[in-house]
């Protein structure tokens, strides 16, 4: 396929792997966190870790918006959907995300709640137009990538003068989460997670650009390389990180220059800033309360805010204590470190959010990485 096959060329990948092996200093550890779940999936799918020397470790980060949504917000959505006048519109990958006490939106739907899977924000607006006697709520979720479509949807609802439409906003921001990781005890404490550099998110960066990451490079001395999702993108980004570490540099470099600029998408950022504002704090699964990391609708758009319209209160619940999803999202543990992985927790019966989404680290490792675990155990 044009514009895809050329980024999956085996010979070029082998050449990049050889360059990484020759330039990575023997005996020196290189620990790089890929923030985005799409990168985690690419690493597992294409077996990129098998091409890297053993002293280069890829650490999975919290870059899966479905995975980082706390159980309390799922419980809030389930409570909203239980109201007889409400139609809750959600993306499909949210349906099986665990709430508290084993509940999920899928189970709520089975009990009779009117929960409808949609493919786009426009679908939710259309449903509101077609059912004027019901309250239609769109469960908005995602990083900076999916926030502009929600903003456009709200403008469209305002233009159409829809009185029965609102948004349950769960949009979160990438840079505050990166800051939280770098300042967390897992990073500061000796013997826990140490990070030498970041593979920066691709889709998010098409919106916000590379400029927001310059702070992390300067303040924490951590190199950041924005990377695309194809295997050659990832291998080149890893090579760029190795070179920065070797040279003692900590800069923001843009491997994904075919799609990302320093300024980002100015029109998209303008749309978001017109409609949304920062929350003082927002809870992330695995990270806890992260200051200024979530968005809410501005007061001028409060009539489209489901939390205002239905007087919703924040719900805070504990995750399943046996599930290591929180530690995996922080990069403190790997999927294989969880005792539930591959036993009671599988994509068919997920116990944690990391196993639900295709971008989740556990789901990616289940699909591809567990076979390598089996081979390594047999070899040892």
Short mmCIF file of the C-alpha atoms (twelve columns), coordinates in Angstrom:
data_MODEL
# 
_entry.id   MODEL 
# 
loop_
_atom_site.group_PDB 
_atom_site.id 
_atom_site.type_symbol 
_atom_site.label_atom_id 
_atom_site.label_alt_id 
_atom_site.label_comp_id 
_atom_site.label_asym_id 
_atom_site.label_seq_id 
_atom_site.Cartn_x 
_atom_site.Cartn_y 
_atom_site.Cartn_z 
_atom_site.pdbx_PDB_model_num 
ATOM 1   C CA . UNK A 1   0.000   0.000   0.000  1 
ATOM 2   C CA . UNK A 2   1.405   3.363   -0.977 1 
ATOM 3   C CA . UNK A 3   2.687   5.404   1.976  1 
ATOM 4   C CA . UNK A 4   2.620   2.347   4.240  1 
ATOM 5   C CA . UNK A 5   4.749   -0.374  2.660  1 
ATOM 6   C CA . UNK A 6   7.772   1.903   2.368  1 
ATOM 7   C CA . UNK A 7   7.716   2.327   6.162  1 
ATOM 8   C CA . UNK A 8   7.735   -1.453  6.666  1 
ATOM 9   C CA . UNK A 9   10.709  -2.359  4.504  1 
ATOM 10  C CA . UNK A 10  12.532  -5.305  6.081  1 
ATOM 11  C CA . UNK A 11  15.991  -4.442  4.781  1 
ATOM 12  C CA . UNK A 12  15.797  -0.859  5.988  1 
ATOM 13  C CA . UNK A 13  14.564  -2.066  9.384  1 
ATOM 14  C CA . UNK A 14  17.519  -4.445  9.630  1 
ATOM 15  C CA . UNK A 15  19.864  -1.595  8.722  1 
ATOM 16  C CA . UNK A 16  18.389  0.613   11.450 1 
ATOM 17  C CA . UNK A 17  18.648  -2.252  13.935 1 
ATOM 18  C CA . UNK A 18  22.305  -2.714  13.051 1 
ATOM 19  C CA . UNK A 19  22.935  1.005   13.513 1 
ATOM 20  C CA . UNK A 20  21.258  0.908   16.938 1 
ATOM 21  C CA . UNK A 21  23.322  -2.108  18.015 1 
ATOM 22  C CA . UNK A 22  26.561  -0.518  16.865 1 
ATOM 23  C CA . UNK A 23  25.876  2.871   18.489 1 
ATOM 24  C CA . UNK A 24  24.369  1.695   21.784 1 
ATOM 25  C CA . UNK A 25  27.233  1.638   24.267 1 
ATOM 26  C CA . UNK A 26  27.808  -1.831  25.711 1 
ATOM 27  C CA . UNK A 27  27.032  -2.056  29.411 1 
ATOM 28  C CA . UNK A 28  25.051  1.182   29.435 1 
ATOM 29  C CA . UNK A 29  21.288  0.937   29.957 1 
ATOM 30  C CA . UNK A 30  18.927  2.871   27.704 1 
ATOM 31  C CA . UNK A 31  15.396  3.193   29.050 1 
ATOM 32  C CA . UNK A 32  12.902  4.846   26.734 1 
ATOM 33  C CA . UNK A 33  9.202   5.309   27.464 1 
ATOM 34  C CA . UNK A 34  6.836   5.240   24.517 1 
ATOM 35  C CA . UNK A 35  3.977   7.371   25.815 1 
ATOM 36  C CA . UNK A 36  1.425   6.455   23.143 1 
ATOM 37  C CA . UNK A 37  -0.502  3.191   23.162 1 
ATOM 38  C CA . UNK A 38  -0.245  3.095   19.378 1 
ATOM 39  C CA . UNK A 39  3.531   2.885   19.733 1 
ATOM 40  C CA . UNK A 40  3.192   0.094   22.290 1 
ATOM 41  C CA . UNK A 41  1.013   -1.800  19.837 1 
ATOM 42  C CA . UNK A 42  3.511   -1.253  16.993 1 
ATOM 43  C CA . UNK A 43  6.417   -2.473  19.135 1 
ATOM 44  C CA . UNK A 44  4.559   -5.681  19.973 1 
ATOM 45  C CA . UNK A 45  3.017   -6.237  16.551 1 
ATOM 46  C CA . UNK A 46  6.253   -5.922  14.596 1 
ATOM 47  C CA . UNK A 47  8.491   -7.560  17.200 1 
ATOM 48  C CA . UNK A 48  10.731  -4.503  17.421 1 
ATOM 49  C CA . UNK A 49  12.079  -5.398  20.859 1 
ATOM 50  C CA . UNK A 50  13.575  -8.559  19.344 1 
ATOM 51  C CA . UNK A 51  15.618  -6.338  17.023 1 
ATOM 52  C CA . UNK A 52  17.043  -4.200  19.823 1 
ATOM 53  C CA . UNK A 53  20.099  -4.970  21.959 1 
ATOM 54  C CA . UNK A 54  19.321  -6.175  25.472 1 
ATOM 55  C CA . UNK A 55  20.495  -2.956  27.108 1 
ATOM 56  C CA . UNK A 56  17.696  -0.979  25.412 1 
ATOM 57  C CA . UNK A 57  14.437  -1.282  27.293 1 
ATOM 58  C CA . UNK A 58  11.125  0.098   26.068 1 
ATOM 59  C CA . UNK A 59  8.809   1.164   28.898 1 
ATOM 60  C CA . UNK A 60  5.086   1.348   28.283 1 
ATOM 61  C CA . UNK A 61  3.475   4.658   29.247 1 
ATOM 62  C CA . UNK A 62  -0.079  5.867   29.980 1 
ATOM 63  C CA . UNK A 63  -0.846  6.830   26.372 1 
ATOM 64  C CA . UNK A 64  -4.160  5.001   26.058 1 
ATOM 65  C CA . UNK A 65  -7.143  7.253   26.848 1 
ATOM 66  C CA . UNK A 66  -9.440  4.304   27.516 1 
ATOM 67  C CA . UNK A 67  -6.892  2.774   29.899 1 
ATOM 68  C CA . UNK A 68  -6.328  5.888   31.997 1 
ATOM 69  C CA . UNK A 69  -10.025 6.613   32.532 1 
ATOM 70  C CA . UNK A 70  -10.648 5.904   36.235 1 
ATOM 71  C CA . UNK A 71  -13.316 3.490   37.372 1 
ATOM 72  C CA . UNK A 72  -15.202 6.325   39.061 1 
ATOM 73  C CA . UNK A 73  -15.901 8.043   35.749 1 
ATOM 74  C CA . UNK A 74  -17.225 4.757   34.353 1 
ATOM 75  C CA . UNK A 75  -19.525 4.491   37.372 1 
ATOM 76  C CA . UNK A 76  -20.726 8.045   36.717 1 
ATOM 77  C CA . UNK A 77  -21.532 7.141   33.106 1 
ATOM 78  C CA . UNK A 78  -23.367 3.987   34.191 1 
ATOM 79  C CA . UNK A 79  -25.440 6.049   36.620 1 
ATOM 80  C CA . UNK A 80  -26.223 8.531   33.867 1 
ATOM 81  C CA . UNK A 81  -27.283 5.764   31.469 1 
ATOM 82  C CA . UNK A 82  -29.600 4.310   34.125 1 
ATOM 83  C CA . UNK A 83  -31.799 7.411   33.917 1 
ATOM 84  C CA . UNK A 84  -34.866 6.561   31.775 1 
ATOM 85  C CA . UNK A 85  -34.761 9.829   29.849 1 
ATOM 86  C CA . UNK A 86  -31.091 9.422   28.789 1 
ATOM 87  C CA . UNK A 87  -29.537 7.933   25.682 1 
ATOM 88  C CA . UNK A 88  -25.785 7.540   26.241 1 
ATOM 89  C CA . UNK A 89  -23.617 7.565   23.103 1 
ATOM 90  C CA . UNK A 90  -20.161 6.017   23.444 1 
ATOM 91  C CA . UNK A 91  -17.281 4.750   21.357 1 
ATOM 92  C CA . UNK A 92  -17.155 0.966   21.196 1 
ATOM 93  C CA . UNK A 93  -13.904 0.494   23.125 1 
ATOM 94  C CA . UNK A 94  -15.495 2.047   26.215 1 
ATOM 95  C CA . UNK A 95  -18.191 -0.592  26.527 1 
ATOM 96  C CA . UNK A 96  -16.145 -3.163  28.447 1 
ATOM 97  C CA . UNK A 97  -13.943 -0.874  30.552 1 
ATOM 98  C CA . UNK A 98  -14.352 -2.042  34.173 1 
ATOM 99  C CA . UNK A 99  -16.039 0.206   36.681 1 
ATOM 100 C CA . UNK A 100 -16.379 -0.725  40.327 1 
ATOM 101 C CA . UNK A 101 -17.762 -4.083  41.507 1 
ATOM 102 C CA . UNK A 102 -17.262 -5.637  38.086 1 
ATOM 103 C CA . UNK A 103 -19.699 -3.288  36.379 1 
ATOM 104 C CA . UNK A 104 -19.308 -1.934  32.831 1 
ATOM 105 C CA . UNK A 105 -21.342 -0.072  30.254 1 
ATOM 106 C CA . UNK A 106 -21.872 -3.332  28.386 1 
ATOM 107 C CA . UNK A 107 -23.455 -4.917  31.449 1 
ATOM 108 C CA . UNK A 108 -25.538 -1.793  32.030 1 
ATOM 109 C CA . UNK A 109 -26.801 -2.064  28.451 1 
ATOM 110 C CA . UNK A 110 -27.686 -5.718  29.040 1 
ATOM 111 C CA . UNK A 111 -29.765 -4.609  32.023 1 
ATOM 112 C CA . UNK A 112 -31.772 -2.284  29.800 1 
ATOM 113 C CA . UNK A 113 -29.888 1.026   29.744 1 
ATOM 114 C CA . UNK A 114 -30.111 2.818   26.391 1 
ATOM 115 C CA . UNK A 115 -26.414 2.911   25.477 1 
ATOM 116 C CA . UNK A 116 -25.557 3.264   21.799 1 
ATOM 117 C CA . UNK A 117 -22.170 2.775   20.172 1 
ATOM 118 C CA . UNK A 118 -21.257 5.500   17.685 1 
ATOM 119 C CA . UNK A 119 -18.440 5.875   15.184 1 
ATOM 120 C CA . UNK A 120 -18.210 9.664   15.259 1 
ATOM 121 C CA . UNK A 121 -19.397 12.698  17.150 1 
ATOM 122 C CA . UNK A 122 -21.786 13.496  14.295 1 
ATOM 123 C CA . UNK A 123 -23.653 10.257  15.007 1 
ATOM 124 C CA . UNK A 124 -24.504 11.528  18.484 1 
ATOM 125 C CA . UNK A 125 -25.845 14.823  17.094 1 
ATOM 126 C CA . UNK A 126 -27.958 12.908  14.593 1 
ATOM 127 C CA . UNK A 127 -29.455 10.739  17.345 1 
ATOM 128 C CA . UNK A 128 -30.351 13.879  19.315 1 
ATOM 129 C CA . UNK A 129 -32.129 15.296  16.270 1 
ATOM 130 C CA . UNK A 130 -34.049 12.063  15.702 1 
ATOM 131 C CA . UNK A 131 -35.170 11.653  19.342 1 
ATOM 132 C CA . UNK A 132 -36.175 15.123  20.592 1 
ATOM 133 C CA . UNK A 133 -38.109 13.588  23.500 1 
ATOM 134 C CA . UNK A 134 -34.959 12.038  25.031 1 
ATOM 135 C CA . UNK A 135 -31.777 13.497  26.503 1 
ATOM 136 C CA . UNK A 136 -28.770 12.427  24.414 1 
ATOM 137 C CA . UNK A 137 -25.384 12.474  26.146 1 
ATOM 138 C CA . UNK A 138 -22.116 11.900  24.327 1 
ATOM 139 C CA . UNK A 139 -19.387 10.234  26.426 1 
ATOM 140 C CA . UNK A 140 -16.406 12.314  25.240 1 
ATOM 141 C CA . UNK A 141 -13.000 10.742  25.823 1 
ATOM 142 C CA . UNK A 142 -9.489  11.025  24.466 1 
ATOM 143 C CA . UNK A 143 -6.329  13.061  24.365 1 
ATOM 144 C CA . UNK A 144 -5.758  16.208  22.309 1 
ATOM 145 C CA . UNK A 145 -6.392  14.200  19.123 1 
ATOM 146 C CA . UNK A 146 -10.106 13.622  19.700 1 
ATOM 147 C CA . UNK A 147 -10.895 16.878  21.477 1 
ATOM 148 C CA . UNK A 148 -11.332 19.024  18.313 1 
ATOM 149 C CA . UNK A 149 -14.135 16.770  16.943 1 
ATOM 150 C CA . UNK A 150 -15.969 17.170  20.249 1 
ATOM 151 C CA . UNK A 151 -15.580 20.947  19.979 1 
ATOM 152 C CA . UNK A 152 -16.968 20.893  16.433 1 
ATOM 153 C CA . UNK A 153 -19.884 18.723  17.635 1 
ATOM 154 C CA . UNK A 154 -20.780 21.254  20.330 1 
ATOM 155 C CA . UNK A 155 -20.721 24.088  17.807 1 
ATOM 156 C CA . UNK A 156 -22.981 22.039  15.530 1 
ATOM 157 C CA . UNK A 157 -25.407 21.310  18.371 1 
ATOM 158 C CA . UNK A 158 -25.522 25.021  19.183 1 
ATOM 159 C CA . UNK A 159 -26.134 25.888  15.543 1 
ATOM 160 C CA . UNK A 160 -28.986 23.372  15.371 1 
ATOM 161 C CA . UNK A 161 -30.357 24.694  18.705 1 
ATOM 162 C CA . UNK A 162 -30.517 21.230  20.207 1 
ATOM 163 C CA . UNK A 163 -31.978 21.421  23.716 1 
ATOM 164 C CA . UNK A 164 -31.651 17.681  24.368 1 
ATOM 165 C CA . UNK A 165 -27.939 17.254  23.756 1 
ATOM 166 C CA . UNK A 166 -24.988 17.369  26.173 1 
ATOM 167 C CA . UNK A 167 -21.455 16.051  26.633 1 
ATOM 168 C CA . UNK A 168 -19.933 14.062  29.503 1 
ATOM 169 C CA . UNK A 169 -16.408 15.421  29.069 1 
ATOM 170 C CA . UNK A 170 -13.412 13.224  29.881 1 
ATOM 171 C CA . UNK A 171 -10.811 14.746  27.575 1 
ATOM 172 C CA . UNK A 172 -7.307  14.776  29.058 1 
ATOM 173 C CA . UNK A 173 -3.968  16.347  28.148 1 
ATOM 174 C CA . UNK A 174 -0.642  14.659  27.439 1 
ATOM 175 C CA . UNK A 175 2.004   17.116  28.790 1 
ATOM 176 C CA . UNK A 176 0.646   17.208  32.386 1 
ATOM 177 C CA . UNK A 177 0.708   13.390  32.458 1 
ATOM 178 C CA . UNK A 178 4.330   13.347  31.308 1 
ATOM 179 C CA . UNK A 179 5.158   15.880  34.026 1 
ATOM 180 C CA . UNK A 180 3.389   13.715  36.596 1 
ATOM 181 C CA . UNK A 181 5.426   10.673  35.570 1 
ATOM 182 C CA . UNK A 182 8.725   12.543  35.779 1 
ATOM 183 C CA . UNK A 183 7.861   13.938  39.211 1 
ATOM 184 C CA . UNK A 184 6.370   10.727  40.608 1 
ATOM 185 C CA . UNK A 185 8.023   8.677   43.399 1 
ATOM 186 C CA . UNK A 186 8.440   5.803   40.918 1 
ATOM 187 C CA . UNK A 187 10.923  7.965   39.006 1 
ATOM 188 C CA . UNK A 188 12.677  9.633   41.950 1 
ATOM 189 C CA . UNK A 189 13.063  6.506   44.040 1 
ATOM 190 C CA . UNK A 190 16.256  4.581   43.376 1 
ATOM 191 C CA . UNK A 191 15.636  1.087   42.087 1 
ATOM 192 C CA . UNK A 192 12.290  1.881   40.501 1 
ATOM 193 C CA . UNK A 193 11.468  3.229   37.042 1 
ATOM 194 C CA . UNK A 194 14.173  5.297   35.412 1 
ATOM 195 C CA . UNK A 195 13.600  6.984   32.069 1 
ATOM 196 C CA . UNK A 196 16.358  8.209   29.772 1 
ATOM 197 C CA . UNK A 197 14.068  9.585   27.069 1 
ATOM 198 C CA . UNK A 198 10.594  9.631   25.568 1 
ATOM 199 C CA . UNK A 199 9.147   8.491   22.263 1 
ATOM 200 C CA . UNK A 200 6.624   11.295  21.914 1 
ATOM 201 C CA . UNK A 201 3.044   10.632  20.724 1 
ATOM 202 C CA . UNK A 202 2.259   10.994  17.045 1 
ATOM 203 C CA . UNK A 203 -1.445  11.787  16.668 1 
ATOM 204 C CA . UNK A 204 -1.444  14.090  19.690 1 
ATOM 205 C CA . UNK A 205 1.520   15.985  18.272 1 
ATOM 206 C CA . UNK A 206 -0.250  16.614  14.968 1 
ATOM 207 C CA . UNK A 207 -2.598  18.784  17.034 1 
ATOM 208 C CA . UNK A 208 -0.398  20.388  19.696 1 
ATOM 209 C CA . UNK A 209 2.916   20.316  17.782 1 
ATOM 210 C CA . UNK A 210 6.351   19.670  19.284 1 
ATOM 211 C CA . UNK A 211 6.681   22.915  21.253 1 
ATOM 212 C CA . UNK A 212 4.970   21.697  24.485 1 
ATOM 213 C CA . UNK A 213 7.635   19.001  24.946 1 
ATOM 214 C CA . UNK A 214 10.514  21.479  24.978 1 
ATOM 215 C CA . UNK A 215 9.895   22.105  28.681 1 
ATOM 216 C CA . UNK A 216 10.566  18.452  29.568 1 
ATOM 217 C CA . UNK A 217 13.769  18.377  27.562 1 
ATOM 218 C CA . UNK A 218 15.056  21.539  29.248 1 
ATOM 219 C CA . UNK A 219 13.746  21.115  32.799 1 
ATOM 220 C CA . UNK A 220 14.345  17.383  33.268 1 
ATOM 221 C CA . UNK A 221 17.166  16.812  30.794 1 
ATOM 222 C CA . UNK A 222 15.161  14.141  28.965 1 
ATOM 223 C CA . UNK A 223 15.316  13.854  25.168 1 
ATOM 224 C CA . UNK A 224 11.996  13.571  23.343 1 
ATOM 225 C CA . UNK A 225 11.620  12.234  19.806 1 
ATOM 226 C CA . UNK A 226 8.185   12.487  18.198 1 
ATOM 227 C CA . UNK A 227 7.641   9.304   16.190 1 
ATOM 228 C CA . UNK A 228 5.181   7.901   13.686 1 
ATOM 229 C CA . UNK A 229 3.555   4.504   14.175 1 
ATOM 230 C CA . UNK A 230 5.177   2.421   11.451 1 
ATOM 231 C CA . UNK A 231 8.070   0.081   12.351 1 
ATOM 232 C CA . UNK A 232 10.658  2.171   10.515 1 
ATOM 233 C CA . UNK A 233 9.364   5.271   12.309 1 
ATOM 234 C CA . UNK A 234 9.891   3.596   15.655 1 
ATOM 235 C CA . UNK A 235 13.325  2.206   14.831 1 
ATOM 236 C CA . UNK A 236 14.536  5.581   13.577 1 
ATOM 237 C CA . UNK A 237 13.143  7.321   16.671 1 
ATOM 238 C CA . UNK A 238 14.958  4.867   18.951 1 
ATOM 239 C CA . UNK A 239 18.187  5.472   17.045 1 
ATOM 240 C CA . UNK A 240 17.715  9.230   17.444 1 
ATOM 241 C CA . UNK A 241 17.210  8.782   21.192 1 
ATOM 242 C CA . UNK A 242 20.325  6.608   21.493 1 
ATOM 243 C CA . UNK A 243 22.361  9.280   19.752 1 
ATOM 244 C CA . UNK A 244 21.032  12.020  22.029 1 
ATOM 245 C CA . UNK A 245 21.867  10.005  25.141 1 
ATOM 246 C CA . UNK A 246 25.344  9.180   23.840 1 
ATOM 247 C CA . UNK A 247 26.028  12.825  23.041 1 
ATOM 248 C CA . UNK A 248 24.599  14.132  26.300 1 
ATOM 249 C CA . UNK A 249 21.889  16.083  24.501 1 
ATOM 250 C CA . UNK A 250 18.302  16.551  25.649 1 
ATOM 251 C CA . UNK A 251 16.343  18.091  22.822 1 
ATOM 252 C CA . UNK A 252 12.982  17.665  21.115 1 
ATOM 253 C CA . UNK A 253 13.422  16.062  17.710 1 
ATOM 254 C CA . UNK A 254 10.694  15.389  15.182 1 
ATOM 255 C CA . UNK A 255 10.993  12.080  13.371 1 
ATOM 256 C CA . UNK A 256 7.351   12.354  12.224 1 
ATOM 257 C CA . UNK A 257 7.979   15.495  10.190 1 
ATOM 258 C CA . UNK A 258 5.637   14.341  7.422  1 
ATOM 259 C CA . UNK A 259 2.693   15.024  9.743  1 
ATOM 260 C CA . UNK A 260 3.912   17.069  12.738 1 
ATOM 261 C CA . UNK A 261 5.136   20.657  12.953 1 
ATOM 262 C CA . UNK A 262 6.398   22.701  15.876 1 
ATOM 263 C CA . UNK A 263 3.212   24.793  16.001 1 
ATOM 264 C CA . UNK A 264 0.727   21.968  15.433 1 
ATOM 265 C CA . UNK A 265 -2.754  22.456  14.010 1 
ATOM 266 C CA . UNK A 266 -3.555  26.072  14.819 1 
ATOM 267 C CA . UNK A 267 -7.211  25.833  13.714 1 
ATOM 268 C CA . UNK A 268 -7.846  22.776  15.861 1 
ATOM 269 C CA . UNK A 269 -6.190  24.379  18.898 1 
ATOM 270 C CA . UNK A 270 -8.285  27.508  18.418 1 
ATOM 271 C CA . UNK A 271 -11.516 25.485  18.322 1 
ATOM 272 C CA . UNK A 272 -10.586 23.689  21.536 1 
ATOM 273 C CA . UNK A 273 -9.564  26.854  23.394 1 
ATOM 274 C CA . UNK A 274 -12.836 28.556  22.424 1 
ATOM 275 C CA . UNK A 275 -15.007 25.849  23.979 1 
ATOM 276 C CA . UNK A 276 -12.948 24.146  26.698 1 
ATOM 277 C CA . UNK A 277 -11.015 25.238  29.758 1 
ATOM 278 C CA . UNK A 278 -8.739  23.444  32.213 1 
ATOM 279 C CA . UNK A 279 -10.002 21.572  35.246 1 
ATOM 280 C CA . UNK A 280 -8.042  22.192  38.440 1 
ATOM 281 C CA . UNK A 281 -7.325  18.472  38.558 1 
ATOM 282 C CA . UNK A 282 -8.489  15.244  36.976 1 
ATOM 283 C CA . UNK A 283 -8.070  11.645  38.071 1 
ATOM 284 C CA . UNK A 284 -6.074  9.262   35.876 1 
ATOM 285 C CA . UNK A 285 -6.119  5.544   36.427 1 
ATOM 286 C CA . UNK A 286 -2.631  4.660   37.613 1 
ATOM 287 C CA . UNK A 287 -1.503  8.266   38.122 1 
ATOM 288 C CA . UNK A 288 -4.105  9.556   40.576 1 
ATOM 289 C CA . UNK A 289 -5.130  13.205  40.589 1 
ATOM 290 C CA . UNK A 290 -3.077  15.135  38.025 1 
ATOM 291 C CA . UNK A 291 -3.297  18.958  38.227 1 
ATOM 292 C CA . UNK A 292 -4.568  20.802  35.151 1 
ATOM 293 C CA . UNK A 293 -4.674  17.625  33.076 1 
ATOM 294 C CA . UNK A 294 -8.348  17.532  32.131 1 
ATOM 295 C CA . UNK A 295 -10.750 19.721  30.191 1 
ATOM 296 C CA . UNK A 296 -14.280 20.891  30.874 1 
ATOM 297 C CA . UNK A 297 -16.708 23.042  28.948 1 
ATOM 298 C CA . UNK A 298 -16.501 26.771  29.498 1 
ATOM 299 C CA . UNK A 299 -19.306 28.440  31.398 1 
ATOM 300 C CA . UNK A 300 -20.660 29.918  28.178 1 
ATOM 301 C CA . UNK A 301 -21.297 26.365  26.948 1 
ATOM 302 C CA . UNK A 302 -22.574 25.006  30.275 1 
ATOM 303 C CA . UNK A 303 -25.932 24.100  28.738 1 
ATOM 304 C CA . UNK A 304 -24.106 21.348  26.834 1 
ATOM 305 C CA . UNK A 305 -22.276 20.082  29.925 1 
ATOM 306 C CA . UNK A 306 -23.863 16.839  31.183 1 
ATOM 307 C CA . UNK A 307 -22.210 17.204  34.590 1 
ATOM 308 C CA . UNK A 308 -24.019 20.539  35.008 1 
ATOM 309 C CA . UNK A 309 -27.300 19.510  33.408 1 
ATOM 310 C CA . UNK A 310 -27.697 16.362  35.508 1 
ATOM 311 C CA . UNK A 311 -25.958 17.688  38.656 1 
ATOM 312 C CA . UNK A 312 -23.439 14.860  38.514 1 
ATOM 313 C CA . UNK A 313 -21.023 14.410  41.409 1 
ATOM 314 C CA . UNK A 314 -17.510 13.034  41.146 1 
ATOM 315 C CA . UNK A 315 -17.172 9.382   42.106 1 
ATOM 316 C CA . UNK A 316 -13.874 8.025   43.420 1 
ATOM 317 C CA . UNK A 317 -13.509 4.239   43.754 1 
ATOM 318 C CA . UNK A 318 -10.589 1.903   44.245 1 
ATOM 319 C CA . UNK A 319 -9.324  -0.276  41.392 1 
ATOM 320 C CA . UNK A 320 -9.288  -4.049  41.653 1 
ATOM 321 C CA . UNK A 321 -6.400  -4.613  44.133 1 
ATOM 322 C CA . UNK A 322 -5.256  -7.714  42.244 1 
ATOM 323 C CA . UNK A 323 -4.937  -5.813  38.952 1 
ATOM 324 C CA . UNK A 324 -1.591  -4.168  38.173 1 
ATOM 325 C CA . UNK A 325 -3.004  -1.884  35.482 1 
ATOM 326 C CA . UNK A 326 -2.082  1.260   37.424 1 
ATOM 327 C CA . UNK A 327 1.561   0.232   37.807 1 
ATOM 328 C CA . UNK A 328 1.710   -0.769  34.134 1 
ATOM 329 C CA . UNK A 329 0.370   2.634   33.081 1 
ATOM 330 C CA . UNK A 330 3.110   4.315   35.143 1 
ATOM 331 C CA . UNK A 331 5.761   2.119   33.557 1 
ATOM 332 C CA . UNK A 332 6.593   0.568   36.930 1 
ATOM 333 C CA . UNK A 333 5.582   -2.940  35.822 1 
ATOM 334 C CA . UNK A 334 5.117   -4.979  32.651 1 
ATOM 335 C CA . UNK A 335 1.933   -6.851  31.738 1 
ATOM 336 C CA . UNK A 336 3.629   -10.163 32.489 1 
ATOM 337 C CA . UNK A 337 4.252   -8.967  36.065 1 
ATOM 338 C CA . UNK A 338 0.510   -9.041  36.787 1 
ATOM 339 C CA . UNK A 339 -0.700  -12.323 38.271 1 
ATOM 340 C CA . UNK A 340 -4.046  -11.910 36.519 1 
ATOM 341 C CA . UNK A 341 -2.520  -11.563 33.039 1 
ATOM 342 C CA . UNK A 342 -3.448  -14.468 30.785 1 
ATOM 343 C CA . UNK A 343 -5.304  -16.296 33.559 1 
ATOM 344 C CA . UNK A 344 -8.546  -14.672 34.667 1 
ATOM 345 C CA . UNK A 345 -7.708  -11.511 32.686 1 
ATOM 346 C CA . UNK A 346 -7.903  -11.891 28.907 1 
ATOM 347 C CA . UNK A 347 -9.457  -9.742  26.149 1 
ATOM 348 C CA . UNK A 348 -12.630 -11.821 26.508 1 
ATOM 349 C CA . UNK A 349 -12.758 -11.341 30.289 1 
ATOM 350 C CA . UNK A 350 -10.786 -8.144  31.043 1 
ATOM 351 C CA . UNK A 351 -10.194 -7.377  34.699 1 
ATOM 352 C CA . UNK A 352 -8.418  -4.084  33.982 1 
ATOM 353 C CA . UNK A 353 -8.633  -1.342  31.379 1 
ATOM 354 C CA . UNK A 354 -5.196  -2.175  29.916 1 
ATOM 355 C CA . UNK A 355 -6.662  -5.403  28.549 1 
ATOM 356 C CA . UNK A 356 -9.752  -3.755  27.035 1 
ATOM 357 C CA . UNK A 357 -8.476  -1.257  24.483 1 
ATOM 358 C CA . UNK A 358 -6.444  -2.352  21.474 1 
ATOM 359 C CA . UNK A 359 -3.986  0.377   22.497 1 
ATOM 360 C CA . UNK A 360 -3.628  -1.029  26.012 1 
ATOM 361 C CA . UNK A 361 -0.277  -2.543  26.951 1 
ATOM 362 C CA . UNK A 362 -1.835  -5.781  28.218 1 
ATOM 363 C CA . UNK A 363 -3.974  -6.235  25.108 1 
ATOM 364 C CA . UNK A 364 -0.958  -5.649  22.849 1 
ATOM 365 C CA . UNK A 365 1.175   -8.052  24.870 1 
ATOM 366 C CA . UNK A 366 -1.593  -10.676 24.860 1 
ATOM 367 C CA . UNK A 367 -1.900  -10.491 21.077 1 
ATOM 368 C CA . UNK A 368 1.812   -10.553 20.265 1 
ATOM 369 C CA . UNK A 369 4.227   -10.524 23.184 1 
ATOM 370 C CA . UNK A 370 3.069   -13.532 25.199 1 
ATOM 371 C CA . UNK A 371 4.455   -15.888 22.568 1 
ATOM 372 C CA . UNK A 372 7.915   -14.402 23.094 1 
ATOM 373 C CA . UNK A 373 7.506   -14.892 26.848 1 
ATOM 374 C CA . UNK A 374 6.843   -18.578 26.197 1 
ATOM 375 C CA . UNK A 375 9.908   -18.896 23.981 1 
ATOM 376 C CA . UNK A 376 12.115  -17.121 26.535 1 
ATOM 377 C CA . UNK A 377 10.917  -19.365 29.349 1 
ATOM 378 C CA . UNK A 378 11.685  -22.459 27.269 1 
ATOM 379 C CA . UNK A 379 15.114  -21.109 26.324 1 
ATOM 380 C CA . UNK A 380 15.992  -20.444 29.957 1 
# 
